Coordinates of C-alpha atoms and ligand atoms in Angstrom, one line a residue:
M1 CA 5.7 -4.6 -22.6
K2 CA 3.0 -3.7 -25.1
S3 CA -0.2 -5.3 -22.5
P4 CA -1.0 -6.2 -18.8
R5 CA 0.3 -9.1 -17.4
Y6 CA -0.1 -11.6 -14.1
L7 CA 3.2 -11.8 -12.8
V8 CA 2.4 -15.6 -10.1
P9 CA 0.7 -18.9 -12.6
K10 CA -2.9 -19.5 -11.7
G11 CA -3.4 -20.8 -8.4
T12 CA -1.4 -18.7 -6.6
Y13 CA -3.0 -15.5 -4.8
M14 CA -1.1 -12.5 -4.2
A15 CA -1.8 -8.9 -3.7
D16 CA -1.3 -5.5 -2.6
P17 CA 1.8 -5.5 -4.5
A18 CA 4.9 -2.8 -3.7
A19 CA 7.4 -2.7 -6.0
H20 CA 10.7 -1.4 -6.0
V21 CA 14.4 -1.4 -7.9
F22 CA 16.9 -2.6 -6.0
N23 CA 20.6 -3.3 -7.0
G24 CA 19.4 -2.8 -10.3
R25 CA 17.1 -6.0 -9.9
L26 CA 13.3 -5.5 -9.9
Y27 CA 11.9 -7.0 -6.2
I28 CA 8.0 -6.9 -5.5
Y29 CA 6.5 -7.6 -1.8
P30 CA 3.0 -8.4 -2.4
S31 CA -0.5 -9.5 0.3
H32 CA -0.2 -13.9 0.2
D33 CA -3.7 -14.6 -0.6
V34 CA -5.9 -17.7 1.0
E35 CA -9.0 -19.4 1.4
S36 CA -9.6 -19.3 5.0
G37 CA -12.9 -20.1 4.4
I38 CA -13.9 -17.2 6.2
P39 CA -16.9 -15.3 4.9
E40 CA -16.7 -12.2 3.4
N41 CA -17.5 -9.3 5.5
D42 CA -17.2 -5.7 5.2
N43 CA -14.4 -5.7 8.1
G44 CA -11.9 -7.5 5.7
D45 CA -12.1 -11.0 8.3
H46 CA -12.1 -13.1 4.7
F47 CA -8.4 -11.1 4.1
D48 CA -6.9 -13.6 6.4
M49 CA -3.0 -14.0 5.0
R50 CA -0.9 -16.6 7.1
D51 CA 2.6 -15.0 5.7
Y52 CA 4.9 -12.9 3.3
H53 CA 6.2 -13.6 -0.4
V54 CA 9.2 -12.0 -2.0
L55 CA 9.1 -12.1 -5.7
S56 CA 11.4 -10.4 -8.0
L57 CA 12.4 -10.2 -11.7
D58 CA 15.5 -9.2 -13.7
T59 CA 13.3 -7.8 -16.8
I60 CA 9.9 -7.1 -16.6
D61 CA 8.9 -9.7 -19.3
G62 CA 11.2 -12.2 -17.6
P63 CA 10.6 -14.8 -15.5
V64 CA 9.7 -13.9 -11.9
T65 CA 11.5 -15.2 -9.3
D66 CA 9.2 -16.9 -6.0
H67 CA 11.6 -16.5 -3.1
G68 CA 9.6 -18.1 -0.4
V69 CA 8.1 -17.4 3.1
V70 CA 9.8 -14.9 3.9
L71 CA 8.2 -13.9 7.1
D72 CA 5.7 -16.4 8.7
L73 CA 2.6 -15.2 11.2
K74 CA 3.8 -17.8 13.8
N75 CA 7.5 -16.1 14.2
I76 CA 5.6 -12.3 15.1
P77 CA 5.6 -12.0 18.8
W78 CA 3.4 -9.2 19.0
A79 CA 0.9 -10.5 15.7
G80 CA -2.6 -12.7 16.3
R81 CA -3.8 -12.7 12.2
Q82 CA -4.7 -10.9 9.0
L83 CA -0.6 -10.3 7.6
W84 CA -2.1 -7.5 4.7
D85 CA -0.3 -4.0 2.5
S86 CA 3.5 -4.6 3.7
D87 CA 6.0 -2.3 1.7
C88 CA 10.5 -2.3 1.6
A89 CA 12.9 0.7 2.4
H90 CA 16.6 0.2 1.7
K91 CA 19.0 1.5 4.2
N92 CA 23.0 1.2 5.1
G93 CA 22.8 -2.5 3.7
K94 CA 20.3 -3.5 5.4
Y95 CA 15.9 -3.9 4.7
Y96 CA 13.3 -3.1 6.0
L97 CA 10.1 -4.5 6.1
Y98 CA 7.0 -2.6 7.3
F99 CA 3.7 -4.8 8.1
S100 CA 0.1 -4.1 9.1
A101 CA -0.7 -7.0 11.2
K102 CA -3.6 -7.7 13.8
D103 CA -2.9 -8.0 17.3
K104 CA -4.2 -10.1 20.1
N105 CA -6.7 -8.4 21.2
D106 CA -7.7 -7.7 17.0
V107 CA -6.1 -4.1 16.9
F108 CA -4.1 -3.7 13.5
H109 CA -0.5 -1.7 14.1
I110 CA 2.4 -1.4 12.0
G111 CA 5.2 -3.5 12.6
V112 CA 9.0 -4.1 10.9
A113 CA 10.7 -7.0 10.2
V114 CA 14.6 -7.0 8.9
S115 CA 17.3 -8.5 6.8
D116 CA 20.6 -8.1 4.8
Q117 CA 18.9 -8.9 1.3
P118 CA 16.5 -7.5 -0.2
E119 CA 14.6 -11.0 -1.2
G120 CA 14.5 -11.6 3.3
P121 CA 14.4 -13.6 5.3
F122 CA 13.2 -10.6 7.6
I123 CA 13.6 -11.1 11.4
P124 CA 10.3 -9.6 13.3
R125 CA 10.9 -7.0 16.2
P126 CA 9.5 -8.2 19.1
N127 CA 6.7 -5.4 18.9
H128 CA 4.7 -3.5 16.9
I129 CA 6.2 0.4 16.3
A130 CA 5.2 1.8 18.6
E131 CA 1.9 4.7 18.6
S132 CA 1.4 3.3 15.3
Y133 CA -2.4 1.9 14.2
S134 CA -4.0 0.8 11.0
I135 CA -2.8 -0.4 7.8
D136 CA -0.8 -0.3 4.9
P137 CA 2.6 1.1 5.3
C138 CA 4.3 2.8 2.3
A139 CA 8.0 3.0 2.6
F140 CA 9.3 6.2 1.0
A141 CA 12.4 7.9 0.7
D142 CA 13.3 11.5 0.4
K143 CA 16.2 13.9 0.6
G144 CA 18.1 11.4 2.9
N145 CA 15.1 11.0 5.0
Y146 CA 13.0 7.9 5.4
Y147 CA 9.1 8.3 5.6
L148 CA 6.0 5.4 6.2
I149 CA 2.3 7.0 4.5
F150 CA -0.4 4.4 5.5
G151 CA -4.3 4.7 7.2
G152 CA -7.2 2.2 5.3
L153 CA -10.7 2.8 6.4
W154 CA -13.6 0.0 7.3
G155 CA -10.9 -2.9 7.9
G156 CA -7.8 -1.1 7.8
Q157 CA -9.6 0.7 11.4
L158 CA -8.7 4.5 10.2
Q159 CA -11.7 5.7 11.6
R160 CA -11.3 4.7 15.1
Y161 CA -8.7 7.2 15.1
R162 CA -8.3 11.3 15.1
N163 CA -5.4 13.1 16.0
N164 CA -3.7 9.6 16.2
K165 CA -5.2 8.3 19.2
A166 CA -8.6 6.2 19.6
I167 CA -11.7 7.1 20.0
A168 CA -15.0 6.0 21.6
C169 CA -17.4 6.0 18.8
G170 CA -15.2 5.0 15.9
K171 CA -17.4 6.3 12.9
E172 CA -16.2 7.9 10.1
P173 CA -16.9 12.0 9.6
A174 CA -20.4 12.5 8.7
N175 CA -20.5 13.1 4.7
H176 CA -20.3 16.8 5.0
E177 CA -17.0 16.9 6.8
P178 CA -13.6 16.4 6.0
A179 CA -12.7 13.0 5.0
L180 CA -9.9 11.3 7.1
C181 CA -6.8 12.0 5.8
P182 CA -4.1 9.2 5.3
K183 CA -1.0 9.6 7.7
I184 CA 3.1 10.3 6.8
V185 CA 5.6 9.9 9.2
R186 CA 9.3 9.9 9.5
L187 CA 11.1 6.9 10.6
R188 CA 13.8 7.5 13.1
D189 CA 17.5 6.5 12.4
D190 CA 17.4 3.0 13.1
M191 CA 14.4 2.6 11.1
L192 CA 12.9 0.8 13.3
E193 CA 10.1 3.6 15.4
F194 CA 8.5 6.5 14.4
A195 CA 10.7 10.0 14.8
E196 CA 7.6 12.1 15.2
A197 CA 3.6 11.6 15.7
P198 CA 2.3 11.4 11.9
R199 CA 1.1 14.3 10.4
D200 CA -2.0 14.0 8.3
V201 CA -1.5 14.3 4.2
I202 CA -4.3 16.5 2.9
I203 CA -6.0 16.3 -0.6
I204 CA -8.0 19.3 -1.5
D205 CA -9.7 19.4 -4.7
Q206 CA -9.1 22.3 -7.4
Y207 CA -10.8 25.2 -5.4
G208 CA -8.4 24.4 -2.3
H209 CA -10.5 22.5 -0.3
P210 CA -10.4 19.2 1.5
L211 CA -12.1 16.2 0.2
K212 CA -15.7 15.9 2.4
A213 CA -16.1 12.4 3.7
G214 CA -19.2 11.6 1.7
D215 CA -16.9 12.3 -2.0
H216 CA -16.5 8.4 -2.1
D217 CA -15.6 8.9 -5.6
R218 CA -12.5 10.8 -4.9
R219 CA -11.3 10.2 -0.7
F220 CA -8.9 8.2 0.5
F221 CA -9.9 4.9 1.7
E222 CA -6.6 2.4 1.8
A223 CA -3.1 1.8 -0.6
S224 CA -0.7 4.9 -0.7
W225 CA 1.9 4.5 -2.4
M226 CA 4.1 8.0 -2.6
H227 CA 6.6 8.5 -6.2
K228 CA 8.3 11.3 -7.1
Y229 CA 8.0 12.1 -11.3
N230 CA 9.8 15.6 -12.7
G231 CA 10.4 16.7 -8.6
K232 CA 6.5 16.8 -8.8
Y233 CA 5.2 14.4 -4.9
Y234 CA 2.7 11.8 -6.5
F235 CA 0.4 10.5 -4.1
S236 CA -1.9 7.7 -5.0
Y237 CA -4.5 5.8 -3.3
S238 CA -7.6 3.7 -4.0
T239 CA -10.9 5.0 -3.2
G240 CA -12.4 1.8 -1.6
D241 CA -16.4 1.3 -2.1
T242 CA -16.0 3.3 -5.3
H243 CA -12.9 0.8 -6.6
C244 CA -10.8 3.2 -8.4
L245 CA -6.9 4.2 -8.2
C246 CA -6.3 7.4 -8.0
Y247 CA -3.9 10.6 -7.2
A248 CA -3.0 14.1 -5.9
A249 CA -0.3 15.9 -6.9
S250 CA 1.9 18.1 -4.6
G251 CA 5.7 20.3 -4.8
N252 CA 5.6 19.3 -1.4
L253 CA 6.2 15.7 0.4
H254 CA 3.8 17.0 3.2
G255 CA 1.1 18.3 1.4
P256 CA -1.6 19.2 0.3
F257 CA -2.1 17.5 -2.7
I258 CA -4.6 18.4 -5.3
Y259 CA -7.0 15.9 -6.6
Q260 CA -5.8 14.5 -10.4
G261 CA -7.9 11.7 -11.4
V262 CA -8.1 8.3 -11.4
I263 CA -5.3 6.1 -13.4
L264 CA -7.0 2.8 -12.4
T265 CA -10.7 1.9 -13.3
P266 CA -12.2 -0.8 -11.2
V267 CA -10.7 -4.4 -12.2
V268 CA -13.1 -7.5 -11.1
G269 CA -12.5 -7.5 -7.4
W270 CA -13.2 -5.5 -3.9
T271 CA -10.3 -4.3 -3.4
T272 CA -7.7 -2.6 -5.9
H273 CA -3.6 -1.8 -4.6
H274 CA -1.2 -1.0 -6.5
S275 CA 2.4 0.5 -6.5
I276 CA 4.3 2.7 -9.0
C277 CA 7.9 2.0 -10.2
E278 CA 10.5 3.1 -12.9
F279 CA 12.6 0.0 -14.5
K280 CA 15.3 0.2 -16.9
G281 CA 14.1 3.8 -18.1
K282 CA 10.1 3.1 -17.8
W283 CA 7.5 3.0 -15.4
Y284 CA 4.7 0.8 -14.7
L285 CA 1.7 0.8 -12.8
F286 CA 1.9 -3.1 -10.4
H287 CA -1.3 -4.1 -8.8
H288 CA -4.1 -6.7 -8.6
D289 CA -7.2 -8.0 -9.5
S290 CA -9.2 -11.2 -8.9
K291 CA -10.5 -11.8 -12.9
P292 CA -8.4 -15.5 -12.6
S293 CA -10.0 -16.4 -9.3
G294 CA -13.3 -16.3 -11.2
G295 CA -14.5 -12.8 -9.0
R296 CA -13.8 -14.0 -5.5
T297 CA -12.1 -11.0 -4.2
W298 CA -10.7 -12.2 -1.6
L299 CA -7.7 -14.0 -4.1
R300 CA -6.6 -12.1 -6.0
S301 CA -3.5 -12.1 -8.7
L302 CA -0.9 -9.5 -9.1
K303 CA -0.7 -7.5 -12.6
V304 CA 1.9 -4.9 -14.2
T305 CA 1.2 -2.8 -17.2
E306 CA 2.9 0.3 -18.0
L307 CA 1.8 3.8 -17.1
E308 CA 2.3 6.8 -19.0
H309 CA 3.1 10.3 -17.3
L310 CA 2.0 12.4 -20.0
P311 CA 3.7 15.7 -21.3
D312 CA 1.6 17.8 -18.6
G313 CA 2.2 15.7 -15.8
S314 CA -0.9 13.8 -15.7
I315 CA -0.9 10.2 -15.4
K316 CA -2.6 8.6 -18.7
T317 CA -5.9 6.7 -16.6
I318 CA -5.8 2.8 -17.7
P319 CA -8.5 0.5 -18.0
G320 CA -9.3 -1.9 -15.0
R321 CA -11.0 -4.7 -16.7
Q322 CA -8.4 -5.7 -19.2
Ligands
LIG401 O1 -4.7 -7.4 1.7 C1 -5.8 -6.8 2.3 C2 -5.9 -5.4 2.3 O2 -7.0 -5.4 1.3 C3 -5.4 -4.7 2.1 O3 -3.9 -4.2 2.8 C4 -5.7 -3.1 1.9 O4 -4.9 -2.7 1.1 C5 -6.9 -4.1 0.5 O5 -5.7 -4.2 -0.1

């Protein structure tokens, strides 16, 4: 694959791709963007998605199968609106779709839905995961345990919490204070609930100082993803209002993660969100942009491009606008 490739036909809008290889086939779990007519705002109300699809491919350049609607808002008993980013994990022959949605009081939580096959359909649990909050779950398996890494600022509501509890003022810290951290939590053996309280994923600079809330070029905003390469953990994420995909690395899953650099420079559109996956011996970046919709930031299109780990362990920066 030489240049970036759009994965779905023009007129179908999907975003936030979480890519995994199951049984030798590549599966993508995206958000399904729709034209809702809701005006754009900092809360992300214009991202008013109502269902999830699953895509799959046999080879990276081959045809993309759209498995259709695999989970619908109207079938999720606890959810009110806005099906945002999701991810999928496989354990003991079952597939678990973790997804972000607002409850009927407009508070984001993480839900889980279960299937016997990677392409769904997924049956939602009656309630969201207890004590879950915010958005953008990334499912990561390591040494026999399964984890979710999650969180997102602004419309993703992470600023409304400290130490896993809702706070009254719900504001981000001041610029000189440490930035809010994404969270990591181990899942219970049955994959349906948290096994522990979520912990901070701390991102530090080269001097060992946690990134500051005012460091908008580097601090975490949303779109957590974890991958492992050559025994090292790579945590990648979006910087939100500065529109980059960045990464930080650690020898330990629980960090701290040292900030490394930019994976993808800004794309057309406000949001940027991705996954990184090895498929048939090569590494790929799956992401989205709003170029095919003429820059309408709530109508995003999925893309894939090759990702290169350089000999020193760093990731080669990819230009977003190509
Ligand atoms: O797709 C809705 C939201 O936009 C996601 O949850 C965020 O990461 C951003 O891509």
